[in-house]
Amino acid sequence: MQIGCHVSIRNGYVEAAKTAYRLGARAFQFFPKNPRSLGVKIYDERDAEACRLYCAEKGLLSIAHTAYPVNLCTIDPELAQITKESVRNDLAIAEACGAIGVVVHFGHHKGSDVLEGYKLMIQMVNEILDGWGGRAKLLIENNAGQGSRMGTTLEELTQVRELFAEPHKVGFCLDTCHGFASGLWNGSNWGKDAGKMRELDYFSSLCAVHLNDSVYQTSSFRDRHAQIGKGMIGDEAFATFLQTPELHGLPVVLETPKTGEDSHAEEIRHVRELADNWQG
C-alpha cells in the first residue's frame, strides 16, 4: 500500500518529498503554504517541478491540504473571495508538484438553516473550479461532526458531489478519525460501511485516506488524532480496514502526533505490518 505521512515544506517541496522517502513513506501530504493563512503564495516553480520529478522517479504519491481557516460555507462575501483565491492557489501548487489533489474539509455552516450551508458550499466549489484545467482534484474530506454535523454521512458526501457543476474535478479524502468521531464507523462495522460505499459508488471517487486513530470514543463528535493502535479505534479495526481492496494503490497518509523527528517511520512500518500480516 502507498502508506506515508504529513511532512513539512520548511525546506521546500522537493525536500519534503525526500524527507517522506527517507522515512520509508510511499505517499505524503503537505501544506502548499502557511497553513494558518489564506494568502496567495508566489511559489518557486523550479522547486515544484523538482518535487514532481523526484516523486515520479521514486514512485511517491502526494496530496496537498488547504489552510486551516478555509470554510467552504462562509457567509462573508469578502472572506469567500479570499478563500476561493487561496484554494485556487493551492490547486496550482499541487498541480506543479505532481500531487493528486488538494484536501479541503467539508464546509461548516454556523447559521440555523443548514440547507443554506449546502448551497453556499456548492456555489463556492463551483466558483473555485470554474476554469480549472489541471489534473489535481479538489478532495472533499468528511467532517468529525462538530457544530451542524454537516459532512458526516456517506449519502450527503456523494449527493453533494453530484450537485457540483463539474463533479469530475472533485474526489474524496476519507479521514478515519473523523469517521469514527462522527459515528460513521464504530470500529466494528467496517464491512457494513464498505458495503454502503460500494452501493453509493463512493469508492470510485475516493482518492486518498487520512489514517488516524482517535483519542475520543465513537460518536463523540470530537476530532483529536492518536497514533495508530494507541487510540479508541485500535489495531484490529485498522487491520480490517486496510484489507479493503478499493484502498490498494491510494495514498494512505498519517496525520498522527509525532513523538520525535523520525517517529512516523516506525508508525509507517507498523501500519504496513497491519496491512500485510494481520492474523487477528
PDB file of C-alpha atoms in Angstrom:
ATOM      1  CA  MET A   1       0.000   0.000   0.000  1.00  0.00           C
ATOM      2  CA  GLN A   2       1.064   3.621  -0.564  1.00  0.00           C
ATOM      3  CA  ILE A   3       1.455   4.426   3.143  1.00  0.00           C
ATOM      4  CA  GLY A   4       3.012   7.678   4.306  1.00  0.00           C
ATOM      5  CA  CYS A   5       2.661  10.749   6.494  1.00  0.00           C
ATOM      6  CA  HIS A   6       2.317  14.508   6.563  1.00  0.00           C
ATOM      7  CA  VAL A   7       5.628  16.351   6.097  1.00  0.00           C
ATOM      8  CA  SER A   8       6.780  19.944   6.414  1.00  0.00           C
ATOM      9  CA  ILE A   9       7.755  22.122   3.431  1.00  0.00           C
ATOM     10  CA  ARG A  10      10.007  24.368   5.524  1.00  0.00           C
ATOM     11  CA  ASN A  11      12.958  23.405   3.284  1.00  0.00           C
ATOM     12  CA  GLY A  12      10.943  23.382   0.065  1.00  0.00           C
ATOM     13  CA  TYR A  13       8.735  20.979  -1.854  1.00  0.00           C
ATOM     14  CA  VAL A  14      11.377  18.590  -3.160  1.00  0.00           C
ATOM     15  CA  GLU A  15      12.985  18.363   0.285  1.00  0.00           C
ATOM     16  CA  ALA A  16       9.571  17.472   1.717  1.00  0.00           C
ATOM     17  CA  ALA A  17       9.346  14.609  -0.764  1.00  0.00           C
ATOM     18  CA  LYS A  18      12.866  13.474   0.119  1.00  0.00           C
ATOM     19  CA  THR A  19      12.005  13.558   3.822  1.00  0.00           C
ATOM     20  CA  ALA A  20       8.976  11.359   3.208  1.00  0.00           C
ATOM     21  CA  TYR A  21      11.052   8.872   1.206  1.00  0.00           C
ATOM     22  CA  ARG A  22      13.734   8.774   3.927  1.00  0.00           C
ATOM     23  CA  LEU A  23      11.027   7.887   6.460  1.00  0.00           C
ATOM     24  CA  GLY A  24      10.028   4.886   4.353  1.00  0.00           C
ATOM     25  CA  ALA A  25       6.878   6.538   3.043  1.00  0.00           C
ATOM     26  CA  ARG A  26       5.405   5.839  -0.367  1.00  0.00           C
ATOM     27  CA  ALA A  27       2.976   8.739  -0.047  1.00  0.00           C
ATOM     28  CA  PHE A  28       2.929  12.070   1.736  1.00  0.00           C
ATOM     29  CA  GLN A  29       0.823  15.136   2.413  1.00  0.00           C
ATOM     30  CA  PHE A  30       1.986  18.740   2.589  1.00  0.00           C
ATOM     31  CA  PHE A  31       0.627  22.238   3.093  1.00  0.00           C
ATOM     32  CA  PRO A  32       1.344  24.206  -0.102  1.00  0.00           C
ATOM     33  CA  LYS A  33       1.927  27.332   2.021  1.00  0.00           C
ATOM     34  CA  ASN A  34       1.423  28.728   5.524  1.00  0.00           C
ATOM     35  CA  PRO A  35      -1.422  26.584   6.938  1.00  0.00           C
ATOM     36  CA  ARG A  36      -2.717  29.443   9.103  1.00  0.00           C
ATOM     37  CA  SER A  37      -3.121  31.962   6.296  1.00  0.00           C
ATOM     38  CA  LEU A  38      -5.465  32.380   3.347  1.00  0.00           C
ATOM     39  CA  GLY A  39      -2.857  34.309   1.417  1.00  0.00           C
ATOM     40  CA  VAL A  40      -1.766  33.537  -2.135  1.00  0.00           C
ATOM     41  CA  LYS A  41       1.804  32.234  -2.415  1.00  0.00           C
ATOM     42  CA  ILE A  42       4.178  33.018  -5.241  1.00  0.00           C
ATOM     43  CA  TYR A  43       5.938  29.673  -5.268  1.00  0.00           C
ATOM     44  CA  ASP A  44       9.249  28.509  -6.687  1.00  0.00           C
ATOM     45  CA  GLU A  45       8.277  26.747  -9.910  1.00  0.00           C
ATOM     46  CA  ARG A  46      11.674  25.052 -10.215  1.00  0.00           C
ATOM     47  CA  ASP A  47      11.319  23.585  -6.714  1.00  0.00           C
ATOM     48  CA  ALA A  48       7.813  22.362  -7.510  1.00  0.00           C
ATOM     49  CA  GLU A  49       8.990  20.774 -10.765  1.00  0.00           C
ATOM     50  CA  ALA A  50      11.869  19.092  -8.943  1.00  0.00           C
ATOM     51  CA  CYS A  51       9.347  17.687  -6.473  1.00  0.00           C
ATOM     52  CA  ARG A  52       7.196  16.331  -9.300  1.00  0.00           C
ATOM     53  CA  LEU A  53      10.147  14.671 -10.985  1.00  0.00           C
ATOM     54  CA  TYR A  54      11.502  13.203  -7.745  1.00  0.00           C
ATOM     55  CA  CYS A  55       8.106  11.716  -6.876  1.00  0.00           C
ATOM     56  CA  ALA A  56       7.819  10.203 -10.340  1.00  0.00           C
ATOM     57  CA  GLU A  57      11.297   8.691 -10.018  1.00  0.00           C
ATOM     58  CA  LYS A  58      10.671   7.217  -6.559  1.00  0.00           C
ATOM     59  CA  GLY A  59       7.045   6.172  -7.072  1.00  0.00           C
ATOM     60  CA  LEU A  60       5.791   8.593  -4.410  1.00  0.00           C
ATOM     61  CA  LEU A  61       2.184   9.775  -4.357  1.00  0.00           C
ATOM     62  CA  SER A  62       1.332  13.111  -2.785  1.00  0.00           C
ATOM     63  CA  ILE A  63      -1.652  15.167  -1.721  1.00  0.00           C
ATOM     64  CA  ALA A  64      -1.794  18.763  -0.574  1.00  0.00           C
ATOM     65  CA  HIS A  65      -4.038  20.245   2.129  1.00  0.00           C
ATOM     66  CA  THR A  66      -5.736  23.638   2.272  1.00  0.00           C
ATOM     67  CA  ALA A  67      -5.073  26.065   5.118  1.00  0.00           C
ATOM     68  CA  TYR A  68      -6.897  25.692   8.438  1.00  0.00           C
ATOM     69  CA  PRO A  69      -9.112  28.817   8.003  1.00  0.00           C
ATOM     70  CA  VAL A  70     -10.735  27.528   4.801  1.00  0.00           C
ATOM     71  CA  ASN A  71     -14.501  27.139   5.200  1.00  0.00           C
ATOM     72  CA  LEU A  72     -16.498  26.344   2.066  1.00  0.00           C
ATOM     73  CA  CYS A  73     -19.693  27.608   3.754  1.00  0.00           C
ATOM     74  CA  THR A  74     -18.588  31.089   4.798  1.00  0.00           C
ATOM     75  CA  ILE A  75     -21.347  33.718   4.596  1.00  0.00           C
ATOM     76  CA  ASP A  76     -18.925  36.660   4.380  1.00  0.00           C
ATOM     77  CA  PRO A  77     -18.603  37.679   0.682  1.00  0.00           C
ATOM     78  CA  GLU A  78     -15.135  39.199   1.158  1.00  0.00           C
ATOM     79  CA  LEU A  79     -13.870  36.148   3.027  1.00  0.00           C
ATOM     80  CA  ALA A  80     -15.428  33.908   0.387  1.00  0.00           C
ATOM     81  CA  GLN A  81     -13.467  35.676  -2.358  1.00  0.00           C
ATOM     82  CA  ILE A  82     -10.206  35.406  -0.385  1.00  0.00           C
ATOM     83  CA  THR A  83     -10.906  31.720   0.249  1.00  0.00           C
ATOM     84  CA  LYS A  84     -11.537  30.984  -3.425  1.00  0.00           C
ATOM     85  CA  GLU A  85      -8.287  32.658  -4.455  1.00  0.00           C
ATOM     86  CA  SER A  86      -6.380  30.763  -1.754  1.00  0.00           C
ATOM     87  CA  VAL A  87      -7.752  27.350  -2.738  1.00  0.00           C
ATOM     88  CA  ARG A  88      -7.125  28.005  -6.447  1.00  0.00           C
ATOM     89  CA  ASN A  89      -3.550  28.852  -5.489  1.00  0.00           C
ATOM     90  CA  ASP A  90      -3.322  25.550  -3.593  1.00  0.00           C
ATOM     91  CA  LEU A  91      -4.552  23.692  -6.668  1.00  0.00           C
ATOM     92  CA  ALA A  92      -1.929  25.378  -8.844  1.00  0.00           C
ATOM     93  CA  ILE A  93       0.875  24.461  -6.429  1.00  0.00           C
ATOM     94  CA  ALA A  94      -0.406  20.899  -6.075  1.00  0.00           C
ATOM     95  CA  GLU A  95      -0.504  20.546  -9.849  1.00  0.00           C
ATOM     96  CA  ALA A  96       3.041  21.869 -10.193  1.00  0.00           C
ATOM     97  CA  CYS A  97       4.285  19.422  -7.540  1.00  0.00           C
ATOM     98  CA  GLY A  98       2.539  16.482  -9.201  1.00  0.00           C
ATOM     99  CA  ALA A  99       0.052  15.963  -6.363  1.00  0.00           C
ATOM    100  CA  ILE A 100      -3.185  14.040  -6.860  1.00  0.00           C
ATOM    101  CA  GLY A 101      -5.218  16.848  -5.400  1.00  0.00           C
ATOM    102  CA  VAL A 102      -5.906  19.264  -2.564  1.00  0.00           C
ATOM    103  CA  VAL A 103      -7.787  18.113   0.530  1.00  0.00           C
ATOM    104  CA  VAL A 104     -10.400  20.508   1.894  1.00  0.00           C
ATOM    105  CA  HIS A 105     -12.784  19.902   4.791  1.00  0.00           C
ATOM    106  CA  PHE A 106     -16.484  19.650   4.043  1.00  0.00           C
ATOM    107  CA  GLY A 107     -17.934  23.054   4.972  1.00  0.00           C
ATOM    108  CA  HIS A 108     -19.144  24.178   8.399  1.00  0.00           C
ATOM    109  CA  HIS A 109     -22.258  26.365   8.432  1.00  0.00           C
ATOM    110  CA  LYS A 110     -22.813  28.442  11.559  1.00  0.00           C
ATOM    111  CA  GLY A 111     -26.348  29.555  10.738  1.00  0.00           C
ATOM    112  CA  SER A 112     -29.622  27.839  11.672  1.00  0.00           C
ATOM    113  CA  ASP A 113     -30.510  26.966   8.063  1.00  0.00           C
ATOM    114  CA  VAL A 114     -28.244  24.027   7.180  1.00  0.00           C
ATOM    115  CA  LEU A 115     -29.661  23.925   3.643  1.00  0.00           C
ATOM    116  CA  GLU A 116     -28.215  27.388   3.118  1.00  0.00           C
ATOM    117  CA  GLY A 117     -24.840  25.965   4.136  1.00  0.00           C
ATOM    118  CA  TYR A 118     -25.030  23.344   1.400  1.00  0.00           C
ATOM    119  CA  LYS A 119     -25.957  25.999  -1.154  1.00  0.00           C
ATOM    120  CA  LEU A 120     -23.024  28.172  -0.125  1.00  0.00           C
ATOM    121  CA  MET A 121     -20.648  25.210  -0.313  1.00  0.00           C
ATOM    122  CA  ILE A 122     -21.812  24.146  -3.771  1.00  0.00           C
ATOM    123  CA  GLN A 123     -21.519  27.705  -5.052  1.00  0.00           C
ATOM    124  CA  MET A 124     -18.033  28.088  -3.559  1.00  0.00           C
ATOM    125  CA  VAL A 125     -16.731  24.852  -5.067  1.00  0.00           C
ATOM    126  CA  ASN A 126     -18.239  25.688  -8.464  1.00  0.00           C
ATOM    127  CA  GLU A 127     -16.500  29.062  -8.483  1.00  0.00           C
ATOM    128  CA  ILE A 128     -13.166  27.586  -7.322  1.00  0.00           C
ATOM    129  CA  LEU A 129     -13.202  25.007 -10.101  1.00  0.00           C
ATOM    130  CA  ASP A 130     -14.596  27.221 -12.859  1.00  0.00           C
ATOM    131  CA  GLY A 131     -11.870  27.333 -15.498  1.00  0.00           C
ATOM    132  CA  TRP A 132      -9.578  24.923 -13.650  1.00  0.00           C
ATOM    133  CA  GLY A 133      -7.968  22.665 -16.249  1.00  0.00           C
ATOM    134  CA  GLY A 134      -5.331  20.863 -14.193  1.00  0.00           C
ATOM    135  CA  ARG A 135      -5.271  17.184 -13.241  1.00  0.00           C
ATOM    136  CA  ALA A 136      -5.203  17.903  -9.498  1.00  0.00           C
ATOM    137  CA  LYS A 137      -8.628  17.459  -7.936  1.00  0.00           C
ATOM    138  CA  LEU A 138     -10.369  19.103  -5.019  1.00  0.00           C
ATOM    139  CA  LEU A 139     -10.671  16.338  -2.413  1.00  0.00           C
ATOM    140  CA  ILE A 140     -13.585  16.726  -0.001  1.00  0.00           C
ATOM    141  CA  GLU A 141     -12.818  15.387   3.489  1.00  0.00           C
ATOM    142  CA  ASN A 142     -15.560  14.061   5.783  1.00  0.00           C
ATOM    143  CA  ASN A 143     -16.133  16.015   8.992  1.00  0.00           C
ATOM    144  CA  ALA A 144     -15.951  14.777  12.582  1.00  0.00           C
ATOM    145  CA  GLY A 145     -19.382  16.245  13.314  1.00  0.00           C
ATOM    146  CA  GLN A 146     -18.729  19.444  15.199  1.00  0.00           C
ATOM    147  CA  GLY A 147     -21.437  22.085  15.062  1.00  0.00           C
ATOM    148  CA  SER A 148     -24.137  21.431  12.469  1.00  0.00           C
ATOM    149  CA  ARG A 149     -22.967  17.835  11.760  1.00  0.00           C
ATOM    150  CA  MET A 150     -22.515  18.637   8.066  1.00  0.00           C
ATOM    151  CA  GLY A 151     -20.290  16.348   6.021  1.00  0.00           C
ATOM    152  CA  THR A 152     -20.591  13.250   8.197  1.00  0.00           C
ATOM    153  CA  THR A 153     -22.692  10.800   6.164  1.00  0.00           C
ATOM    154  CA  LEU A 154     -21.890   8.902   3.004  1.00  0.00           C
ATOM    155  CA  GLU A 155     -25.215   9.892   1.485  1.00  0.00           C
ATOM    156  CA  GLU A 156     -24.602  13.631   1.754  1.00  0.00           C
ATOM    157  CA  LEU A 157     -20.984  13.342   0.613  1.00  0.00           C
ATOM    158  CA  THR A 158     -21.919  11.518  -2.574  1.00  0.00           C
ATOM    159  CA  GLN A 159     -25.060  13.574  -3.233  1.00  0.00           C
ATOM    160  CA  VAL A 160     -23.338  16.935  -2.760  1.00  0.00           C
ATOM    161  CA  ARG A 161     -20.553  15.874  -5.124  1.00  0.00           C
ATOM    162  CA  GLU A 162     -23.118  15.115  -7.829  1.00  0.00           C
ATOM    163  CA  LEU A 163     -24.595  18.598  -7.393  1.00  0.00           C
ATOM    164  CA  PHE A 164     -21.352  20.344  -8.298  1.00  0.00           C
ATOM    165  CA  ALA A 165     -21.213  21.783 -11.803  1.00  0.00           C
ATOM    166  CA  GLU A 166     -18.110  19.697 -12.600  1.00  0.00           C
ATOM    167  CA  PRO A 167     -18.094  16.664 -10.291  1.00  0.00           C
ATOM    168  CA  HIS A 168     -15.283  15.016 -12.278  1.00  0.00           C
ATOM    169  CA  LYS A 169     -12.958  17.634 -10.776  1.00  0.00           C
ATOM    170  CA  VAL A 170     -13.906  16.587  -7.226  1.00  0.00           C
ATOM    171  CA  GLY A 171     -12.893  13.496  -5.267  1.00  0.00           C
ATOM    172  CA  PHE A 172     -12.972  12.358  -1.647  1.00  0.00           C
ATOM    173  CA  CYS A 173     -10.455  12.009   1.150  1.00  0.00           C
ATOM    174  CA  LEU A 174     -11.631   9.656   3.908  1.00  0.00           C
ATOM    175  CA  ASP A 175     -10.432  10.545   7.409  1.00  0.00           C
ATOM    176  CA  THR A 176     -10.718   7.566   9.760  1.00  0.00           C
ATOM    177  CA  CYS A 177     -10.679   9.610  12.972  1.00  0.00           C
ATOM    178  CA  HIS A 178     -13.407  11.888  11.622  1.00  0.00           C
ATOM    179  CA  GLY A 179     -15.463   8.888  10.523  1.00  0.00           C
ATOM    180  CA  PHE A 180     -15.078   7.332  13.984  1.00  0.00           C
ATOM    181  CA  ALA A 181     -15.836  10.583  15.818  1.00  0.00           C
ATOM    182  CA  SER A 182     -18.975  11.190  13.750  1.00  0.00           C
ATOM    183  CA  GLY A 183     -20.295   7.672  14.257  1.00  0.00           C
ATOM    184  CA  LEU A 184     -19.955   6.746  10.592  1.00  0.00           C
ATOM    185  CA  TRP A 185     -17.577   3.977  11.683  1.00  0.00           C
ATOM    186  CA  ASN A 186     -17.676   2.477  15.174  1.00  0.00           C
ATOM    187  CA  GLY A 187     -14.593   0.299  14.779  1.00  0.00           C
ATOM    188  CA  SER A 188     -16.502  -2.954  14.316  1.00  0.00           C
ATOM    189  CA  ASN A 189     -18.885  -2.204  11.432  1.00  0.00           C
ATOM    190  CA  TRP A 190     -16.434  -1.569   8.604  1.00  0.00           C
ATOM    191  CA  GLY A 191     -17.888  -4.363   6.483  1.00  0.00           C
ATOM    192  CA  LYS A 192     -21.272  -2.636   6.539  1.00  0.00           C
ATOM    193  CA  ASP A 193     -19.718   0.765   5.817  1.00  0.00           C
ATOM    194  CA  ALA A 194     -17.670  -0.576   2.910  1.00  0.00           C
ATOM    195  CA  GLY A 195     -20.805  -2.192   1.505  1.00  0.00           C
ATOM    196  CA  LYS A 196     -22.670   1.114   1.632  1.00  0.00           C
ATOM    197  CA  MET A 197     -19.719   2.861  -0.011  1.00  0.00           C
ATOM    198  CA  ARG A 198     -19.929   0.391  -2.876  1.00  0.00           C
ATOM    199  CA  GLU A 199     -23.691   0.846  -3.095  1.00  0.00           C
ATOM    200  CA  LEU A 200     -23.333   4.647  -3.274  1.00  0.00           C
ATOM    201  CA  ASP A 201     -20.321   4.459  -5.628  1.00  0.00           C
ATOM    202  CA  TYR A 202     -18.213   6.356  -3.093  1.00  0.00           C
ATOM    203  CA  PHE A 203     -15.071   4.345  -3.755  1.00  0.00           C
ATOM    204  CA  SER A 204     -14.911   5.375  -7.416  1.00  0.00           C
ATOM    205  CA  SER A 205     -14.247   8.957  -6.280  1.00  0.00           C
ATOM    206  CA  LEU A 206     -12.060   8.130  -3.267  1.00  0.00           C
ATOM    207  CA  CYS A 207      -8.569   9.472  -3.978  1.00  0.00           C
ATOM    208  CA  ALA A 208      -6.850   9.460  -0.571  1.00  0.00           C
ATOM    209  CA  VAL A 209      -7.111   8.342   3.057  1.00  0.00           C
ATOM    210  CA  HIS A 210      -6.129  10.123   6.267  1.00  0.00           C
ATOM    211  CA  LEU A 211      -5.237   7.250   8.589  1.00  0.00           C
ATOM    212  CA  ASN A 212      -5.688   8.447  12.174  1.00  0.00           C
ATOM    213  CA  ASP A 213      -6.653   6.762  15.426  1.00  0.00           C
ATOM    214  CA  SER A 214      -8.941   8.677  17.788  1.00  0.00           C
ATOM    215  CA  VAL A 215      -8.369   9.938  21.314  1.00  0.00           C
ATOM    216  CA  TYR A 216     -12.120  10.002  21.931  1.00  0.00           C
ATOM    217  CA  GLN A 217     -14.782   7.333  21.568  1.00  0.00           C
ATOM    218  CA  THR A 218     -17.031   6.893  18.563  1.00  0.00           C
ATOM    219  CA  SER A 219     -19.913   9.368  18.130  1.00  0.00           C
ATOM    220  CA  SER A 220     -18.123  11.854  20.393  1.00  0.00           C
ATOM    221  CA  PHE A 221     -18.025  14.460  17.581  1.00  0.00           C
ATOM    222  CA  ARG A 222     -14.564  15.386  18.877  1.00  0.00           C
ATOM    223  CA  ASP A 223     -11.641  15.494  16.473  1.00  0.00           C
ATOM    224  CA  ARG A 224      -8.369  14.604  18.144  1.00  0.00           C
ATOM    225  CA  HIS A 225      -5.939  12.225  16.483  1.00  0.00           C
ATOM    226  CA  ALA A 226      -3.995   9.441  18.190  1.00  0.00           C
ATOM    227  CA  GLN A 227      -1.211   7.209  16.887  1.00  0.00           C
ATOM    228  CA  ILE A 228      -2.393   4.054  15.129  1.00  0.00           C
ATOM    229  CA  GLY A 229      -3.307   1.366  17.659  1.00  0.00           C
ATOM    230  CA  LYS A 230      -2.963   3.725  20.618  1.00  0.00           C
ATOM    231  CA  GLY A 231      -6.413   5.261  20.471  1.00  0.00           C
ATOM    232  CA  MET A 232     -10.036   4.167  20.699  1.00  0.00           C
ATOM    233  CA  ILE A 233     -10.099   2.571  17.222  1.00  0.00           C
ATOM    234  CA  GLY A 234      -7.228   0.121  17.742  1.00  0.00           C
ATOM    235  CA  ASP A 235      -5.057  -2.167  15.639  1.00  0.00           C
ATOM    236  CA  GLU A 236      -7.655  -4.839  14.923  1.00  0.00           C
ATOM    237  CA  ALA A 237     -10.119  -2.377  13.433  1.00  0.00           C
ATOM    238  CA  PHE A 238      -7.402  -0.763  11.330  1.00  0.00           C
ATOM    239  CA  ALA A 239      -6.185  -4.152  10.094  1.00  0.00           C
ATOM    240  CA  THR A 240      -9.699  -4.939   8.878  1.00  0.00           C
ATOM    241  CA  PHE A 241      -9.981  -1.515   7.292  1.00  0.00           C
ATOM    242  CA  LEU A 242      -6.654  -1.894   5.461  1.00  0.00           C
ATOM    243  CA  GLN A 243      -7.751  -5.153   3.822  1.00  0.00           C
ATOM    244  CA  THR A 244     -10.315  -3.255   1.715  1.00  0.00           C
ATOM    245  CA  PRO A 245      -9.413  -3.851  -1.966  1.00  0.00           C
ATOM    246  CA  GLU A 246     -10.556  -0.387  -3.049  1.00  0.00           C
ATOM    247  CA  LEU A 247      -7.908   1.240  -0.826  1.00  0.00           C
ATOM    248  CA  HIS A 248      -4.993  -0.505  -2.525  1.00  0.00           C
ATOM    249  CA  GLY A 249      -2.943   1.914  -4.595  1.00  0.00           C
ATOM    250  CA  LEU A 250      -4.309   5.017  -2.847  1.00  0.00           C
ATOM    251  CA  PRO A 251      -2.181   7.365  -0.743  1.00  0.00           C
ATOM    252  CA  VAL A 252      -2.838   6.416   2.910  1.00  0.00           C
ATOM    253  CA  VAL A 253      -1.415   9.267   4.967  1.00  0.00           C
ATOM    254  CA  LEU A 254      -0.816   9.536   8.708  1.00  0.00           C
ATOM    255  CA  GLU A 255      -1.721  12.798  10.431  1.00  0.00           C
ATOM    256  CA  THR A 256      -0.923  11.389  13.859  1.00  0.00           C
ATOM    257  CA  PRO A 257       1.069  13.055  16.673  1.00  0.00           C
ATOM    258  CA  LYS A 258       4.841  12.872  16.356  1.00  0.00           C
ATOM    259  CA  THR A 259       6.945  11.778  19.326  1.00  0.00           C
ATOM    260  CA  GLY A 260      10.250  12.554  17.627  1.00  0.00           C
ATOM    261  CA  GLU A 261      11.721  13.713  14.325  1.00  0.00           C
ATOM    262  CA  ASP A 262      11.507  10.249  12.763  1.00  0.00           C
ATOM    263  CA  SER A 263       8.632   8.761  14.773  1.00  0.00           C
ATOM    264  CA  HIS A 264       6.469   8.409  11.685  1.00  0.00           C
ATOM    265  CA  ALA A 265       8.996   5.963  10.207  1.00  0.00           C
ATOM    266  CA  GLU A 266       8.190   3.455  12.944  1.00  0.00           C
ATOM    267  CA  GLU A 267       4.463   4.083  12.618  1.00  0.00           C
ATOM    268  CA  ILE A 268       4.569   3.602   8.847  1.00  0.00           C
ATOM    269  CA  ARG A 269       6.230   0.222   9.414  1.00  0.00           C
ATOM    270  CA  HIS A 270       3.547  -0.669  11.950  1.00  0.00           C
ATOM    271  CA  VAL A 271       0.738   0.209   9.538  1.00  0.00           C
ATOM    272  CA  ARG A 272       2.395  -1.762   6.754  1.00  0.00           C
ATOM    273  CA  GLU A 273       2.580  -4.791   9.046  1.00  0.00           C
ATOM    274  CA  LEU A 274      -1.115  -4.429   9.863  1.00  0.00           C
ATOM    275  CA  ALA A 275      -1.916  -4.282   6.163  1.00  0.00           C
ATOM    276  CA  ASP A 276       0.288  -7.228   5.202  1.00  0.00           C
ATOM    277  CA  ASN A 277       0.458  -9.635   8.134  1.00  0.00           C
ATOM    278  CA  TRP A 278      -2.564  -9.294  10.401  1.00  0.00           C
ATOM    279  CA  GLN A 279      -3.784 -12.646  11.650  1.00  0.00           C
ATOM    280  CA  GLY A 280      -6.469 -11.415  14.015  1.00  0.00           C
TER     281      GLY A 280
END
